[in-house]
Amino acid sequence: MRGTMICGGLDIGGTKIEARLFGPGMEPGGSRRVATPRADAAAFFAALAAQVAWLRAQGGFALPIGIAMSGVVEPGNGPDSGIVRAANLPISGEHMDSRLRQIAGRALPVMNDAMALAFSEANGGAGAAAGASVGLVLGTGLAAGLCIDGRPAPRHGGIAVELGHCGMPARALARHGLGLWPCGCGRQGCIESYVAGPGLARLAETLGQAGDPQALAVRDDPAARRVLDTWADLAAEALEVLQMTLAPPVVVLGGGLSRMPGVVARLERALAPRLMAGVPPPALRLARFGDASGVRGAALLALREAGGGAAWTR
């Protein structure tokens, strides 16, 4: 495979670290997934080092490699730059830049996973025809990324569109008799706590439906519909925040919950009555590149920083 792959990416999430190779037309090559170590930073970085080594074994030592990950890596050049802030990873407070140099022998570009999704889908994906588009990750966590004319929008402090850590509106909690649930960021009542994967699981349990919450989407009974309709109503509050603040013409859905059958139609129905009169709804679309979209965005970032013009192909 060496010589045919032009870049690689790593997608770091709360459940897995995926390494994937890409060819000259950004066609996907081989991939390798490992579970994300959640216990401590040492185990996490050991797993990450093994994934970097695997990419280099397939594509060569000089292979451009980019990283997409949940959370924030603080930008800048001072002593406090490069510090990770992540609710779903065991590395908050770590210096990502120095750790990556130890692992790879050079700096590796890092992008928030929601920004990576948006970047990937704005370049050849479901958001490519729009001047502005948002990528919304519905997975272990919840976050969004914004691209304008195919490029990641500059974000103060290096954050993505951290929708998941905005507060869930009190009106929504009151509609469903829900209290303030704790979030991994240390606060309470964050949108992520209700709408991300663990939030859906807790919601299902609260409504008396134990088991795999995604299995509810293939059932057709009143109890399952109640859980999913409640979840969709809460998710629509998040979509309304996006539309009232950024007003993107397109929102591309990624992450594990985006694979639930009928999720786009369910969210469209829930969003319509939430929007104020005169506010146009966004087009909701599934990520064209599916599970590989975030890692594809990371690889595009690495290719751009290495001088590869294909990074801006739309």
PDB file of C-alpha atoms in Angstrom:
ATOM      1  CA  MET A   1       0.000   0.000   0.000  1.00  0.00           C
ATOM      2  CA  ARG A   2       2.963   2.307   0.597  1.00  0.00           C
ATOM      3  CA  GLY A   3       3.321   4.869  -2.209  1.00  0.00           C
ATOM      4  CA  THR A   4      -0.362   4.808  -3.122  1.00  0.00           C
ATOM      5  CA  MET A   5      -1.592   6.605  -0.005  1.00  0.00           C
ATOM      6  CA  ILE A   6      -1.095  10.379   0.201  1.00  0.00           C
ATOM      7  CA  CYS A   7      -2.360  11.142   3.711  1.00  0.00           C
ATOM      8  CA  GLY A   8      -3.815   9.619   6.829  1.00  0.00           C
ATOM      9  CA  GLY A   9      -6.084  10.597   9.659  1.00  0.00           C
ATOM     10  CA  LEU A  10      -6.838   9.700  13.237  1.00  0.00           C
ATOM     11  CA  ASP A  11     -10.329  10.129  14.644  1.00  0.00           C
ATOM     12  CA  ILE A  12     -10.303  10.138  18.458  1.00  0.00           C
ATOM     13  CA  GLY A  13     -13.642   9.712  20.147  1.00  0.00           C
ATOM     14  CA  GLY A  14     -14.957   8.594  23.468  1.00  0.00           C
ATOM     15  CA  THR A  15     -15.260   4.966  22.332  1.00  0.00           C
ATOM     16  CA  LYS A  16     -12.664   4.402  19.593  1.00  0.00           C
ATOM     17  CA  ILE A  17      -9.480   5.703  17.971  1.00  0.00           C
ATOM     18  CA  GLU A  18      -9.676   5.110  14.230  1.00  0.00           C
ATOM     19  CA  ALA A  19      -6.693   5.318  11.889  1.00  0.00           C
ATOM     20  CA  ARG A  20      -7.447   5.535   8.165  1.00  0.00           C
ATOM     21  CA  LEU A  21      -5.429   6.006   4.988  1.00  0.00           C
ATOM     22  CA  PHE A  22      -6.491   7.958   1.894  1.00  0.00           C
ATOM     23  CA  GLY A  23      -5.381   7.795  -1.739  1.00  0.00           C
ATOM     24  CA  PRO A  24      -4.730  10.532  -4.332  1.00  0.00           C
ATOM     25  CA  GLY A  25      -8.448  11.226  -4.891  1.00  0.00           C
ATOM     26  CA  MET A  26      -9.178  11.025  -1.153  1.00  0.00           C
ATOM     27  CA  GLU A  27     -10.556   7.538  -1.674  1.00  0.00           C
ATOM     28  CA  PRO A  28     -10.386   5.594   1.593  1.00  0.00           C
ATOM     29  CA  GLY A  29      -7.737   2.950   2.012  1.00  0.00           C
ATOM     30  CA  GLY A  30      -7.093   0.643   4.924  1.00  0.00           C
ATOM     31  CA  SER A  31      -8.290   1.438   8.419  1.00  0.00           C
ATOM     32  CA  ARG A  32      -7.684   0.212  11.943  1.00  0.00           C
ATOM     33  CA  ARG A  33      -9.794   0.825  15.054  1.00  0.00           C
ATOM     34  CA  VAL A  34      -8.916   0.351  18.697  1.00  0.00           C
ATOM     35  CA  ALA A  35     -10.983   1.069  21.789  1.00  0.00           C
ATOM     36  CA  THR A  36     -10.255   4.427  23.419  1.00  0.00           C
ATOM     37  CA  PRO A  37      -8.547   3.861  26.780  1.00  0.00           C
ATOM     38  CA  ARG A  38     -10.640   5.774  29.311  1.00  0.00           C
ATOM     39  CA  ALA A  39      -8.767   5.034  32.549  1.00  0.00           C
ATOM     40  CA  ASP A  40      -5.648   7.194  32.290  1.00  0.00           C
ATOM     41  CA  ALA A  41      -3.607   9.399  29.989  1.00  0.00           C
ATOM     42  CA  ALA A  42      -0.645   6.999  29.726  1.00  0.00           C
ATOM     43  CA  ALA A  43      -2.796   4.219  28.281  1.00  0.00           C
ATOM     44  CA  PHE A  44      -4.483   6.697  25.958  1.00  0.00           C
ATOM     45  CA  PHE A  45      -1.236   8.021  24.482  1.00  0.00           C
ATOM     46  CA  ALA A  46       0.178   4.500  24.162  1.00  0.00           C
ATOM     47  CA  ALA A  47      -2.826   3.534  22.039  1.00  0.00           C
ATOM     48  CA  LEU A  48      -2.465   6.713  19.993  1.00  0.00           C
ATOM     49  CA  ALA A  49       1.234   6.007  19.392  1.00  0.00           C
ATOM     50  CA  ALA A  50       0.379   2.535  18.135  1.00  0.00           C
ATOM     51  CA  GLN A  51      -2.123   3.983  15.668  1.00  0.00           C
ATOM     52  CA  VAL A  52       0.425   6.503  14.362  1.00  0.00           C
ATOM     53  CA  ALA A  53       2.935   3.667  13.925  1.00  0.00           C
ATOM     54  CA  TRP A  54       0.349   1.629  12.006  1.00  0.00           C
ATOM     55  CA  LEU A  55      -0.327   4.513   9.590  1.00  0.00           C
ATOM     56  CA  ARG A  56       3.378   4.993   8.971  1.00  0.00           C
ATOM     57  CA  ALA A  57       3.913   1.282   8.417  1.00  0.00           C
ATOM     58  CA  GLN A  58       1.309   1.419   5.653  1.00  0.00           C
ATOM     59  CA  GLY A  59       2.012   4.822   4.090  1.00  0.00           C
ATOM     60  CA  GLY A  60       5.602   5.704   4.939  1.00  0.00           C
ATOM     61  CA  PHE A  61       7.239   7.754   7.679  1.00  0.00           C
ATOM     62  CA  ALA A  62       6.625  11.119   5.929  1.00  0.00           C
ATOM     63  CA  LEU A  63       2.892  10.459   5.474  1.00  0.00           C
ATOM     64  CA  PRO A  64       0.901  13.597   6.419  1.00  0.00           C
ATOM     65  CA  ILE A  65      -1.280  12.665   9.404  1.00  0.00           C
ATOM     66  CA  GLY A  66      -4.028  14.794  10.914  1.00  0.00           C
ATOM     67  CA  ILE A  67      -6.035  14.265  14.074  1.00  0.00           C
ATOM     68  CA  ALA A  68      -9.709  14.858  14.761  1.00  0.00           C
ATOM     69  CA  MET A  69     -10.734  14.637  18.398  1.00  0.00           C
ATOM     70  CA  SER A  70     -13.489  15.634  20.758  1.00  0.00           C
ATOM     71  CA  GLY A  71     -12.830  18.575  23.043  1.00  0.00           C
ATOM     72  CA  VAL A  72     -10.574  21.590  22.592  1.00  0.00           C
ATOM     73  CA  VAL A  73      -6.840  21.987  22.124  1.00  0.00           C
ATOM     74  CA  GLU A  74      -6.012  25.539  23.140  1.00  0.00           C
ATOM     75  CA  PRO A  75      -4.176  27.421  20.365  1.00  0.00           C
ATOM     76  CA  GLY A  76      -1.190  29.745  20.720  1.00  0.00           C
ATOM     77  CA  ASN A  77       2.544  29.592  21.279  1.00  0.00           C
ATOM     78  CA  GLY A  78       2.863  30.284  25.002  1.00  0.00           C
ATOM     79  CA  PRO A  79       3.392  27.859  27.901  1.00  0.00           C
ATOM     80  CA  ASP A  80      -0.358  27.292  28.205  1.00  0.00           C
ATOM     81  CA  SER A  81      -0.914  26.517  24.526  1.00  0.00           C
ATOM     82  CA  GLY A  82      -1.735  23.047  23.299  1.00  0.00           C
ATOM     83  CA  ILE A  83      -3.574  22.064  26.480  1.00  0.00           C
ATOM     84  CA  VAL A  84      -6.472  19.653  26.002  1.00  0.00           C
ATOM     85  CA  ARG A  85      -9.926  20.280  27.453  1.00  0.00           C
ATOM     86  CA  ALA A  86     -12.087  17.208  26.861  1.00  0.00           C
ATOM     87  CA  ALA A  87     -15.113  15.944  28.762  1.00  0.00           C
ATOM     88  CA  ASN A  88     -15.041  12.416  27.292  1.00  0.00           C
ATOM     89  CA  LEU A  89     -11.295  11.667  27.204  1.00  0.00           C
ATOM     90  CA  PRO A  90      -8.816  11.033  30.061  1.00  0.00           C
ATOM     91  CA  ILE A  91      -6.395  13.728  28.884  1.00  0.00           C
ATOM     92  CA  SER A  92      -7.806  17.060  30.074  1.00  0.00           C
ATOM     93  CA  GLY A  93      -4.917  19.265  31.170  1.00  0.00           C
ATOM     94  CA  GLU A  94      -2.367  17.380  29.062  1.00  0.00           C
ATOM     95  CA  HIS A  95      -0.120  19.240  26.612  1.00  0.00           C
ATOM     96  CA  MET A  96      -1.234  17.669  23.345  1.00  0.00           C
ATOM     97  CA  ASP A  97       1.441  19.350  21.220  1.00  0.00           C
ATOM     98  CA  SER A  98       4.363  18.037  23.269  1.00  0.00           C
ATOM     99  CA  ARG A  99       2.783  14.586  23.618  1.00  0.00           C
ATOM    100  CA  LEU A 100       2.330  14.325  19.861  1.00  0.00           C
ATOM    101  CA  ARG A 101       5.941  15.365  19.256  1.00  0.00           C
ATOM    102  CA  GLN A 102       7.044  12.579  21.590  1.00  0.00           C
ATOM    103  CA  ILE A 103       4.853  10.085  19.740  1.00  0.00           C
ATOM    104  CA  ALA A 104       5.491  11.168  16.145  1.00  0.00           C
ATOM    105  CA  GLY A 105       8.761  13.098  16.265  1.00  0.00           C
ATOM    106  CA  ARG A 106       7.008  16.092  14.725  1.00  0.00           C
ATOM    107  CA  ALA A 107       3.924  18.225  15.177  1.00  0.00           C
ATOM    108  CA  LEU A 108       0.664  16.715  13.958  1.00  0.00           C
ATOM    109  CA  PRO A 109      -2.235  19.062  13.117  1.00  0.00           C
ATOM    110  CA  VAL A 110      -5.230  18.661  15.408  1.00  0.00           C
ATOM    111  CA  MET A 111      -8.834  19.619  14.664  1.00  0.00           C
ATOM    112  CA  ASN A 112     -11.971  19.294  16.765  1.00  0.00           C
ATOM    113  CA  ASP A 113     -13.949  16.281  15.503  1.00  0.00           C
ATOM    114  CA  ALA A 114     -17.050  18.339  14.738  1.00  0.00           C
ATOM    115  CA  MET A 115     -14.967  20.804  12.736  1.00  0.00           C
ATOM    116  CA  ALA A 116     -13.388  17.838  10.940  1.00  0.00           C
ATOM    117  CA  LEU A 117     -16.842  16.504  10.028  1.00  0.00           C
ATOM    118  CA  ALA A 118     -17.899  19.912   8.725  1.00  0.00           C
ATOM    119  CA  PHE A 119     -14.621  20.309   6.795  1.00  0.00           C
ATOM    120  CA  SER A 120     -14.887  16.896   5.192  1.00  0.00           C
ATOM    121  CA  GLU A 121     -18.520  17.297   4.187  1.00  0.00           C
ATOM    122  CA  ALA A 122     -17.913  20.818   2.840  1.00  0.00           C
ATOM    123  CA  ASN A 123     -15.289  19.358   0.476  1.00  0.00           C
ATOM    124  CA  GLY A 124     -16.971  16.767  -1.716  1.00  0.00           C
ATOM    125  CA  GLY A 125     -19.661  15.804   0.788  1.00  0.00           C
ATOM    126  CA  ALA A 126     -23.206  16.678   1.796  1.00  0.00           C
ATOM    127  CA  GLY A 127     -22.359  20.326   2.482  1.00  0.00           C
ATOM    128  CA  ALA A 128     -20.296  20.983  -0.638  1.00  0.00           C
ATOM    129  CA  ALA A 129     -22.951  22.964  -2.536  1.00  0.00           C
ATOM    130  CA  ALA A 130     -23.618  25.366   0.348  1.00  0.00           C
ATOM    131  CA  GLY A 131     -21.670  28.552   0.997  1.00  0.00           C
ATOM    132  CA  ALA A 132     -21.865  27.788   4.698  1.00  0.00           C
ATOM    133  CA  SER A 133     -22.577  24.493   6.411  1.00  0.00           C
ATOM    134  CA  VAL A 134     -22.549  23.013   9.883  1.00  0.00           C
ATOM    135  CA  GLY A 135     -21.447  19.514  10.784  1.00  0.00           C
ATOM    136  CA  LEU A 136     -23.258  18.219  13.869  1.00  0.00           C
ATOM    137  CA  VAL A 137     -21.819  15.220  15.709  1.00  0.00           C
ATOM    138  CA  LEU A 138     -24.429  13.173  17.576  1.00  0.00           C
ATOM    139  CA  GLY A 139     -22.305  10.561  19.271  1.00  0.00           C
ATOM    140  CA  THR A 140     -20.774   9.938  22.695  1.00  0.00           C
ATOM    141  CA  GLY A 141     -20.744  13.730  22.919  1.00  0.00           C
ATOM    142  CA  LEU A 142     -22.448  16.499  20.973  1.00  0.00           C
ATOM    143  CA  ALA A 143     -20.690  19.314  19.136  1.00  0.00           C
ATOM    144  CA  ALA A 144     -20.821  21.175  15.848  1.00  0.00           C
ATOM    145  CA  GLY A 145     -18.374  22.623  13.350  1.00  0.00           C
ATOM    146  CA  LEU A 146     -18.763  25.475  10.882  1.00  0.00           C
ATOM    147  CA  CYS A 147     -17.291  25.812   7.397  1.00  0.00           C
ATOM    148  CA  ILE A 148     -17.611  28.804   5.090  1.00  0.00           C
ATOM    149  CA  ASP A 149     -16.759  28.394   1.407  1.00  0.00           C
ATOM    150  CA  GLY A 150     -15.223  25.024   2.142  1.00  0.00           C
ATOM    151  CA  ARG A 151     -12.873  26.268   4.849  1.00  0.00           C
ATOM    152  CA  PRO A 152     -13.113  25.906   8.624  1.00  0.00           C
ATOM    153  CA  ALA A 153     -14.377  29.154  10.114  1.00  0.00           C
ATOM    154  CA  PRO A 154     -11.921  30.751  12.568  1.00  0.00           C
ATOM    155  CA  ARG A 155     -13.090  30.202  16.129  1.00  0.00           C
ATOM    156  CA  HIS A 156     -11.848  32.273  19.081  1.00  0.00           C
ATOM    157  CA  GLY A 157      -9.900  30.166  21.560  1.00  0.00           C
ATOM    158  CA  GLY A 158      -9.803  27.150  19.250  1.00  0.00           C
ATOM    159  CA  ILE A 159     -13.261  25.911  20.205  1.00  0.00           C
ATOM    160  CA  ALA A 160     -15.688  24.432  17.739  1.00  0.00           C
ATOM    161  CA  VAL A 161     -19.373  25.319  17.863  1.00  0.00           C
ATOM    162  CA  GLU A 162     -19.664  23.876  21.371  1.00  0.00           C
ATOM    163  CA  LEU A 163     -23.403  23.473  21.208  1.00  0.00           C
ATOM    164  CA  GLY A 164     -23.365  20.465  23.516  1.00  0.00           C
ATOM    165  CA  HIS A 165     -22.163  22.567  26.443  1.00  0.00           C
ATOM    166  CA  CYS A 166     -24.772  25.256  26.069  1.00  0.00           C
ATOM    167  CA  GLY A 167     -27.604  24.906  28.551  1.00  0.00           C
ATOM    168  CA  MET A 168     -30.728  22.991  27.592  1.00  0.00           C
ATOM    169  CA  PRO A 169     -33.564  25.566  27.641  1.00  0.00           C
ATOM    170  CA  ALA A 170     -35.721  25.415  30.763  1.00  0.00           C
ATOM    171  CA  ARG A 171     -38.843  25.368  28.585  1.00  0.00           C
ATOM    172  CA  ALA A 172     -37.746  22.038  27.096  1.00  0.00           C
ATOM    173  CA  LEU A 173     -36.987  20.459  30.465  1.00  0.00           C
ATOM    174  CA  ALA A 174     -40.317  21.688  31.820  1.00  0.00           C
ATOM    175  CA  ARG A 175     -42.220  20.194  28.866  1.00  0.00           C
ATOM    176  CA  HIS A 176     -40.885  16.752  29.731  1.00  0.00           C
ATOM    177  CA  GLY A 177     -40.573  17.008  33.512  1.00  0.00           C
ATOM    178  CA  LEU A 178     -36.788  16.591  33.432  1.00  0.00           C
ATOM    179  CA  GLY A 179     -34.300  17.938  35.958  1.00  0.00           C
ATOM    180  CA  LEU A 180     -30.758  19.231  35.581  1.00  0.00           C
ATOM    181  CA  TRP A 181     -28.600  16.257  34.627  1.00  0.00           C
ATOM    182  CA  PRO A 182     -24.825  16.362  35.260  1.00  0.00           C
ATOM    183  CA  CYS A 183     -22.464  16.695  32.308  1.00  0.00           C
ATOM    184  CA  GLY A 184     -18.936  15.368  31.841  1.00  0.00           C
ATOM    185  CA  CYS A 185     -17.692  18.964  31.664  1.00  0.00           C
ATOM    186  CA  GLY A 186     -18.509  19.357  35.361  1.00  0.00           C
ATOM    187  CA  ARG A 187     -21.602  21.498  34.914  1.00  0.00           C
ATOM    188  CA  GLN A 188     -25.303  20.646  34.894  1.00  0.00           C
ATOM    189  CA  GLY A 189     -28.057  20.862  32.310  1.00  0.00           C
ATOM    190  CA  CYS A 190     -25.855  20.874  29.201  1.00  0.00           C
ATOM    191  CA  ILE A 191     -27.584  19.958  25.934  1.00  0.00           C
ATOM    192  CA  GLU A 192     -25.131  17.068  25.508  1.00  0.00           C
ATOM    193  CA  SER A 193     -26.418  15.457  28.702  1.00  0.00           C
ATOM    194  CA  TYR A 194     -29.831  14.896  27.094  1.00  0.00           C
ATOM    195  CA  VAL A 195     -29.158  14.557  23.363  1.00  0.00           C
ATOM    196  CA  ALA A 196     -25.826  12.694  22.964  1.00  0.00           C
ATOM    197  CA  GLY A 197     -25.724   8.892  23.090  1.00  0.00           C
ATOM    198  CA  PRO A 198     -25.447   8.521  26.879  1.00  0.00           C
ATOM    199  CA  GLY A 199     -28.178  11.141  27.236  1.00  0.00           C
ATOM    200  CA  LEU A 200     -30.528   9.145  25.019  1.00  0.00           C
ATOM    201  CA  ALA A 201     -29.761   6.036  27.082  1.00  0.00           C
ATOM    202  CA  ARG A 202     -30.574   7.889  30.308  1.00  0.00           C
ATOM    203  CA  LEU A 203     -33.710   9.347  28.754  1.00  0.00           C
ATOM    204  CA  ALA A 204     -34.871   5.883  27.717  1.00  0.00           C
ATOM    205  CA  GLU A 205     -34.246   4.572  31.237  1.00  0.00           C
ATOM    206  CA  THR A 206     -36.073   7.531  32.765  1.00  0.00           C
ATOM    207  CA  LEU A 207     -39.072   6.720  30.577  1.00  0.00           C
ATOM    208  CA  GLY A 208     -38.975   3.052  31.520  1.00  0.00           C
ATOM    209  CA  GLN A 209     -37.237   1.658  28.430  1.00  0.00           C
ATOM    210  CA  ALA A 210     -34.013  -0.102  29.384  1.00  0.00           C
ATOM    211  CA  GLY A 211     -31.621  -1.612  26.856  1.00  0.00           C
ATOM    212  CA  ASP A 212     -30.036  -0.315  23.669  1.00  0.00           C
ATOM    213  CA  PRO A 213     -31.705   3.028  22.965  1.00  0.00           C
ATOM    214  CA  GLN A 214     -30.921   2.882  19.246  1.00  0.00           C
ATOM    215  CA  ALA A 215     -32.969  -0.320  19.005  1.00  0.00           C
ATOM    216  CA  LEU A 216     -35.987   1.819  19.840  1.00  0.00           C
ATOM    217  CA  ALA A 217     -35.790   3.360  16.369  1.00  0.00           C
ATOM    218  CA  VAL A 218     -36.778   0.082  14.705  1.00  0.00           C
ATOM    219  CA  ARG A 219     -39.699  -0.540  17.036  1.00  0.00           C
ATOM    220  CA  ASP A 220     -43.197   0.722  16.337  1.00  0.00           C
ATOM    221  CA  ASP A 221     -44.910   0.877  19.689  1.00  0.00           C
ATOM    222  CA  PRO A 222     -46.074   3.777  21.870  1.00  0.00           C
ATOM    223  CA  ALA A 223     -43.306   3.388  24.482  1.00  0.00           C
ATOM    224  CA  ALA A 224     -40.524   3.516  21.893  1.00  0.00           C
ATOM    225  CA  ARG A 225     -42.122   6.420  20.079  1.00  0.00           C
ATOM    226  CA  ARG A 226     -42.405   8.371  23.336  1.00  0.00           C
ATOM    227  CA  VAL A 227     -38.672   8.047  24.010  1.00  0.00           C
ATOM    228  CA  LEU A 228     -37.624   8.997  20.493  1.00  0.00           C
ATOM    229  CA  ASP A 229     -40.139  11.826  20.179  1.00  0.00           C
ATOM    230  CA  THR A 230     -38.906  13.253  23.487  1.00  0.00           C
ATOM    231  CA  TRP A 231     -35.291  12.923  22.332  1.00  0.00           C
ATOM    232  CA  ALA A 232     -36.113  14.556  18.973  1.00  0.00           C
ATOM    233  CA  ASP A 233     -37.853  17.451  20.717  1.00  0.00           C
ATOM    234  CA  LEU A 234     -34.775  18.053  22.871  1.00  0.00           C
ATOM    235  CA  ALA A 235     -32.477  17.714  19.850  1.00  0.00           C
ATOM    236  CA  ALA A 236     -34.665  20.206  17.973  1.00  0.00           C
ATOM    237  CA  GLU A 237     -33.927  22.753  20.703  1.00  0.00           C
ATOM    238  CA  ALA A 238     -30.243  22.331  19.865  1.00  0.00           C
ATOM    239  CA  LEU A 239     -30.944  22.735  16.156  1.00  0.00           C
ATOM    240  CA  GLU A 240     -32.939  25.880  16.863  1.00  0.00           C
ATOM    241  CA  VAL A 241     -29.968  27.364  18.718  1.00  0.00           C
ATOM    242  CA  LEU A 242     -27.834  26.695  15.636  1.00  0.00           C
ATOM    243  CA  GLN A 243     -30.380  28.257  13.320  1.00  0.00           C
ATOM    244  CA  MET A 244     -30.983  31.327  15.471  1.00  0.00           C
ATOM    245  CA  THR A 245     -27.255  32.027  15.869  1.00  0.00           C
ATOM    246  CA  LEU A 246     -25.478  30.789  12.715  1.00  0.00           C
ATOM    247  CA  ALA A 247     -28.412  30.264  10.307  1.00  0.00           C
ATOM    248  CA  PRO A 248     -26.616  27.678   8.136  1.00  0.00           C
ATOM    249  CA  PRO A 249     -28.465  26.560   5.008  1.00  0.00           C
ATOM    250  CA  VAL A 250     -27.253  22.983   5.610  1.00  0.00           C
ATOM    251  CA  VAL A 251     -26.654  20.926   8.740  1.00  0.00           C
ATOM    252  CA  VAL A 252     -24.863  17.632   8.122  1.00  0.00           C
ATOM    253  CA  LEU A 253     -25.452  14.949  10.741  1.00  0.00           C
ATOM    254  CA  GLY A 254     -22.701  12.548  11.813  1.00  0.00           C
ATOM    255  CA  GLY A 255     -21.923  10.326  14.768  1.00  0.00           C
ATOM    256  CA  GLY A 256     -23.514   7.115  15.960  1.00  0.00           C
ATOM    257  CA  LEU A 257     -27.011   8.500  16.556  1.00  0.00           C
ATOM    258  CA  SER A 258     -27.185   9.781  12.971  1.00  0.00           C
ATOM    259  CA  ARG A 259     -27.427   6.123  11.911  1.00  0.00           C
ATOM    260  CA  MET A 260     -30.793   5.638  13.621  1.00  0.00           C
ATOM    261  CA  PRO A 261     -33.422   4.763  10.992  1.00  0.00           C
ATOM    262  CA  GLY A 262     -35.507   7.782  10.018  1.00  0.00           C
ATOM    263  CA  VAL A 263     -33.493  10.240  12.109  1.00  0.00           C
ATOM    264  CA  VAL A 264     -33.596  13.062   9.534  1.00  0.00           C
ATOM    265  CA  ALA A 265     -37.377  12.936   9.117  1.00  0.00           C
ATOM    266  CA  ARG A 266     -37.846  12.706  12.892  1.00  0.00           C
ATOM    267  CA  LEU A 267     -35.711  15.782  13.525  1.00  0.00           C
ATOM    268  CA  GLU A 268     -37.345  17.733  10.698  1.00  0.00           C
ATOM    269  CA  ARG A 269     -40.773  17.122  12.230  1.00  0.00           C
ATOM    270  CA  ALA A 270     -39.576  18.167  15.672  1.00  0.00           C
ATOM    271  CA  LEU A 271     -37.768  21.290  14.465  1.00  0.00           C
ATOM    272  CA  ALA A 272     -40.563  22.811  12.359  1.00  0.00           C
ATOM    273  CA  PRO A 273     -42.761  23.962  15.284  1.00  0.00           C
ATOM    274  CA  ARG A 274     -39.759  25.101  17.326  1.00  0.00           C
ATOM    275  CA  LEU A 275     -38.534  27.787  14.907  1.00  0.00           C
ATOM    276  CA  MET A 276     -39.793  31.352  15.173  1.00  0.00           C
ATOM    277  CA  ALA A 277     -41.983  32.587  12.332  1.00  0.00           C
ATOM    278  CA  GLY A 278     -39.899  33.673   9.360  1.00  0.00           C
ATOM    279  CA  VAL A 279     -36.806  31.693  10.346  1.00  0.00           C
ATOM    280  CA  PRO A 280     -35.997  29.304   7.480  1.00  0.00           C
ATOM    281  CA  PRO A 281     -35.200  25.730   8.511  1.00  0.00           C
ATOM    282  CA  PRO A 282     -31.853  24.265   7.513  1.00  0.00           C
ATOM    283  CA  ALA A 283     -31.634  21.310   5.172  1.00  0.00           C
ATOM    284  CA  LEU A 284     -30.763  18.321   7.353  1.00  0.00           C
ATOM    285  CA  ARG A 285     -28.545  15.769   5.600  1.00  0.00           C
ATOM    286  CA  LEU A 286     -26.649  12.671   6.597  1.00  0.00           C
ATOM    287  CA  ALA A 287     -22.879  12.759   6.205  1.00  0.00           C
ATOM    288  CA  ARG A 288     -21.946  11.491   2.754  1.00  0.00           C
ATOM    289  CA  PHE A 289     -18.788   9.868   4.085  1.00  0.00           C
ATOM    290  CA  GLY A 290     -20.523   8.295   7.066  1.00  0.00           C
ATOM    291  CA  ASP A 291     -18.342   7.116   9.923  1.00  0.00           C
ATOM    292  CA  ALA A 292     -15.205   8.010   7.963  1.00  0.00           C
ATOM    293  CA  SER A 293     -16.078  11.691   7.524  1.00  0.00           C
ATOM    294  CA  GLY A 294     -14.319  13.010  10.627  1.00  0.00           C
ATOM    295  CA  VAL A 295     -11.130  11.087   9.954  1.00  0.00           C
ATOM    296  CA  ARG A 296     -11.315  12.215   6.309  1.00  0.00           C
ATOM    297  CA  GLY A 297     -11.479  15.827   7.506  1.00  0.00           C
ATOM    298  CA  ALA A 298      -8.410  15.296   9.674  1.00  0.00           C
ATOM    299  CA  ALA A 299      -6.529  13.816   6.714  1.00  0.00           C
ATOM    300  CA  LEU A 300      -7.559  16.782   4.536  1.00  0.00           C
ATOM    301  CA  LEU A 301      -6.171  19.116   7.200  1.00  0.00           C
ATOM    302  CA  ALA A 302      -2.849  17.269   7.197  1.00  0.00           C
ATOM    303  CA  LEU A 303      -2.734  17.357   3.405  1.00  0.00           C
ATOM    304  CA  ARG A 304      -3.390  21.091   3.384  1.00  0.00           C
ATOM    305  CA  GLU A 305      -0.659  21.784   5.911  1.00  0.00           C
ATOM    306  CA  ALA A 306       1.731  19.622   3.889  1.00  0.00           C
ATOM    307  CA  GLY A 307       0.981  21.724   0.798  1.00  0.00           C
ATOM    308  CA  GLY A 308      -1.379  19.351  -1.013  1.00  0.00           C
ATOM    309  CA  GLY A 309      -3.797  21.373  -3.160  1.00  0.00           C
ATOM    310  CA  ALA A 310      -6.428  18.622  -3.115  1.00  0.00           C
ATOM    311  CA  ALA A 311      -7.405  19.742   0.385  1.00  0.00           C
ATOM    312  CA  TRP A 312      -9.583  22.484  -1.056  1.00  0.00           C
ATOM    313  CA  THR A 313     -11.237  20.443  -3.799  1.00  0.00           C
ATOM    314  CA  ARG A 314     -14.967  20.980  -3.521  1.00  0.00           C
TER     315      ARG A 314
END
